[in-house]
Amino acid sequence: MQAELARIVGAGNVLDGEGLSDASRLPGYADALVLPETPEQVAAVVAWAYEHDVPVVPRGGATGMAGGAAPMGGVAVSLARLNAVRELAPLQWRMCVEAGVTTATVQRLARENGLYYPPDPGAAEDSQIGGNVATNAGGPHCFKYGVTRAFVTGVEAVLAPGELVTAGGPARKDVAGYDLAGLLCGSEGTLGIVTAVWLRLVPAPAARRVVYQFSEDLDDAIQRFMACGFVPSALEYVDRRAFAAAAGSFPGQAGEGSLVIAEADGPGEAFEEGTPIDAAELWRWRDGISHAVAAVHGAKLAEDVAVPVERLGEAVTEVAAIGARHGIESCSWGHAGDGNLHANFLFDPGDTPARARADAAAEDVFAMALRLGGTLSGEHGLGRLKPLRGAPAAHAALKRALDPKGLLNPGVKEPASRGG
Ligand SMILES: Cc1cc2nc3c(=O)[nH]c(=O)nc-3n(C[C@H](O)[C@H](O)[C@H](O)COP(=O)(O)OP(=O)(O)OC[C@H]3O[C@@H](n4cnc5c(N)ncnc54)[C@H](O)[C@@H]3O)c2cc1C
C-alpha cells in the first residue's frame, strides 16, 4: 500500500500510521499516513482508496475531542502540507486559505489587516481551518458572531470517488444549488475532505470590555447579562470546582459561586454590572482552565453537551450530582450564552476503575442533556465516541449519496447499532 501511495504523493510524503490519536486520546492507527501537497493529490489518494476499498480518514491538527481523527486502519490523510493562503482581500473582508492553515494563522492574518475572524476554539495554534470546518467549531466569541459555518462562504473539497469540487466561493450569497458547503460543515470527514475554504471576516471591534462576577445563581447572572440591551460578544461560565483548579492564576479577585465572564465589543457598549478586568489577561487565563483541571489528578474525561440556555444552571448542578453519585470528582465550564457545557470527570491515569466510573458518569450526562431538551454535542462533534441520534434515515441517505462505499471516516457519526 505504501509504495502505491508514494507514487501519488511522493515517497517523502508517506509515513507509518502508528499511534495516531487526537485530544481524546482514543487509540488510532492507519496502514499509512499520507501528507499530500496539492488538492489534486488528495483527490488521487481518495480515488485510489475508493478503487481498492480502503478507508480514508482526514486529519487536521488532531485537537479534536471526539476521536474523529483517530483512524481504525486504512489511509490517514494529513492536510498539514496544504497550507497556502490563496487570497487575502482586506477591503472585501475575505480570505481563501487551504485546509491545513491553522486557526491562529487565520485569526492573525485577519487582525493584521484590521479585521476579525471570531470563531476561537481553544487549541487555535494547532487546529486547522479544515478541521474547524469539519467540526463546525465554536468558541467563546461564537455567542455573538456564530460558529464556523457562519463565516464559510465556500469550500473546495474532494468527494468520493475522488472528485475535486467547489461549493460556494468568494461570493457572500449563493443559493444556486443545495448548500453543500453547509453540509460539509460539521461532517467530521465522513462526506468529503476539505482542501480549501473561503472565509468572510468582519471589521475588528473598536474596543473590548470584559467584566466578571461570581454568582450562586448561574441562571440569574446569565439572564442579567442577556438583558443588557445588546448582544454580549462572549458569555462564559466556570463552575466553582473548575475555578478552584485554576484559581492561582486568576487575574481578578476570587469570590463565591460560579464565575461568569461577559465581554462587550461594540462602540459605546459596556455592562453596568460586574468587575472590569483586562481582556487579554482574562482570556489567556480562560484558555488555561482545561490544562489546570487536567493537572488535578493527571487525567480527565471531557464531555461537551448543550442545553437550552434557561436549563444551564440545572445542568451544571446535575453534573456535580452525577459525579458524586459515581464517586468521581467533577467540574464544568463552558459557553454559557449558548447553553454549552464542558462536563469534566477527573481521575488518576493509572486508576482503571475510576476511568470506568468516569465513562459511566458521562453516559448520565448525555441522558441529562437529552432530558433537558439539549444535544450530545454542542461543538466537539460525535467522532467515534458518541452515537448519532435523530433522523437516522435522512443521515443514512445523505451518507450513501456522497460516500456509497462508506469509506470516508467509517465509525464516525454512526448510529449506536453500527458502532458509535
Ligand atoms: C484545549 C482544547 C480546547 C478546545 N476548545 C474548543 C472550543 O472552544 N470550541 C470547539 O468547537 N472546539 C474546541 N476544541 C476542539 C478542537 O480544537 C476543534 O474540534 C477543532 O475544530 C478540531 O480541528 P483539528 O484541525 O484539530 O481537527 P482534527 O482533530 O484533526 O479532526 C477533527 C475531525 O475533523 C475531520 N477533519 C479534519 N480535517 C479535515 C478536513 N480538511 N476535511 C474533512 N475532515 C477533516 C477529522 O477526520 C475529524 O473527524 C478544543 C480542543 C482542545 C484540545
CSV table of N, CA and C in Angstrom, one decimal, residues 22-23 59-64 78-80 99-107 121-132 291:
chain,number,residue,atom,x,y,z
A,22,ASP,N,-6.0,11.7,18.9
A,22,ASP,CA,-6.2,13.2,18.9
A,22,ASP,C,-6.4,13.6,20.3
A,23,ALA,N,-7.0,14.7,20.6
A,23,ALA,CA,-7.0,15.2,22.0
A,23,ALA,C,-7.9,14.3,22.9
A,59,ARG,N,-7.1,14.1,8.6
A,59,ARG,CA,-6.6,14.6,9.9
A,59,ARG,C,-6.1,16.0,9.7
A,60,GLY,N,-6.7,16.9,10.6
A,60,GLY,CA,-6.2,18.3,10.7
A,60,GLY,C,-5.1,18.4,11.7
A,61,GLY,N,-5.4,19.2,12.7
A,61,GLY,CA,-4.4,19.4,13.8
A,61,GLY,C,-4.5,18.4,14.9
A,62,ALA,N,-5.4,17.5,14.8
A,62,ALA,CA,-5.7,16.4,15.8
A,62,ALA,C,-5.9,17.0,17.2
A,63,THR,N,-6.6,18.1,17.3
A,63,THR,CA,-7.0,18.7,18.5
A,63,THR,C,-8.5,18.3,18.9
A,64,GLY,N,-9.1,17.5,18.0
A,64,GLY,CA,-10.5,17.1,18.2
A,64,GLY,C,-10.6,16.3,19.5
A,78,SER,N,-3.2,13.5,6.2
A,78,SER,CA,-3.0,14.8,6.9
A,78,SER,C,-3.0,15.9,5.9
A,79,LEU,N,-3.7,17.0,6.3
A,79,LEU,CA,-3.8,18.2,5.5
A,79,LEU,C,-2.7,19.2,5.8
A,80,ALA,N,-1.8,18.9,6.6
A,80,ALA,CA,-0.8,19.8,7.1
A,80,ALA,C,0.0,20.6,6.0
A,99,ALA,N,-6.8,24.1,3.6
A,99,ALA,CA,-7.3,23.4,4.8
A,99,ALA,C,-6.3,23.3,5.9
A,100,GLY,N,-5.0,23.2,5.6
A,100,GLY,CA,-4.0,23.0,6.7
A,100,GLY,C,-3.6,24.3,7.4
A,101,VAL,N,-4.1,25.4,7.0
A,101,VAL,CA,-3.7,26.7,7.7
A,101,VAL,C,-4.3,26.6,9.1
A,102,THR,N,-3.5,27.0,10.1
A,102,THR,CA,-4.0,26.9,11.4
A,102,THR,C,-5.0,28.0,11.7
A,103,THR,N,-5.9,27.7,12.7
A,103,THR,CA,-6.9,28.7,13.1
A,103,THR,C,-6.2,30.0,13.6
A,104,ALA,N,-5.1,29.8,14.3
A,104,ALA,CA,-4.4,31.0,14.8
A,104,ALA,C,-3.8,31.9,13.7
A,105,THR,N,-3.4,31.2,12.6
A,105,THR,CA,-2.9,32.0,11.5
A,105,THR,C,-4.0,32.8,10.8
A,106,VAL,N,-5.2,32.1,10.7
A,106,VAL,CA,-6.4,32.9,10.1
A,106,VAL,C,-6.7,34.1,11.0
A,107,GLN,N,-6.7,33.8,12.3
A,107,GLN,CA,-7.0,34.9,13.2
A,107,GLN,C,-6.0,36.1,13.1
A,121,PRO,N,-12.0,28.4,18.8
A,121,PRO,CA,-11.8,27.1,19.5
A,121,PRO,C,-10.4,27.2,20.3
A,122,GLY,N,-10.4,26.5,21.5
A,122,GLY,CA,-9.3,26.8,22.4
A,122,GLY,C,-7.9,26.2,22.1
A,123,ALA,N,-7.8,25.4,21.0
A,123,ALA,CA,-6.4,24.9,20.6
A,123,ALA,C,-6.0,25.5,19.3
A,124,ALA,N,-6.2,26.8,19.1
A,124,ALA,CA,-6.1,27.5,17.8
A,124,ALA,C,-4.7,27.4,17.2
A,125,GLU,N,-3.7,27.3,18.1
A,125,GLU,CA,-2.3,27.2,17.5
A,125,GLU,C,-2.1,25.9,16.7
A,126,ASP,N,-2.9,24.9,17.1
A,126,ASP,CA,-2.7,23.6,16.4
A,126,ASP,C,-3.8,23.2,15.5
A,127,SER,N,-5.1,23.6,15.8
A,127,SER,CA,-6.2,23.2,15.0
A,127,SER,C,-6.1,23.9,13.6
A,128,GLN,N,-6.6,23.2,12.6
A,128,GLN,CA,-6.6,23.8,11.3
A,128,GLN,C,-8.0,24.2,10.8
A,129,ILE,N,-8.0,25.1,9.8
A,129,ILE,CA,-9.3,25.6,9.4
A,129,ILE,C,-10.1,24.5,8.8
A,130,GLY,N,-9.5,23.5,8.1
A,130,GLY,CA,-10.2,22.4,7.6
A,130,GLY,C,-10.9,21.6,8.7
A,131,GLY,N,-10.1,21.4,9.8
A,131,GLY,CA,-10.7,20.7,10.9
A,131,GLY,C,-11.8,21.5,11.6
A,132,ASN,N,-11.6,22.8,11.6
A,132,ASN,CA,-12.7,23.7,12.1
A,132,ASN,C,-14.0,23.6,11.3
A,291,HIS,N,-6.2,22.7,31.0
A,291,HIS,CA,-5.0,22.1,31.4
A,291,HIS,C,-4.9,22.1,33.0
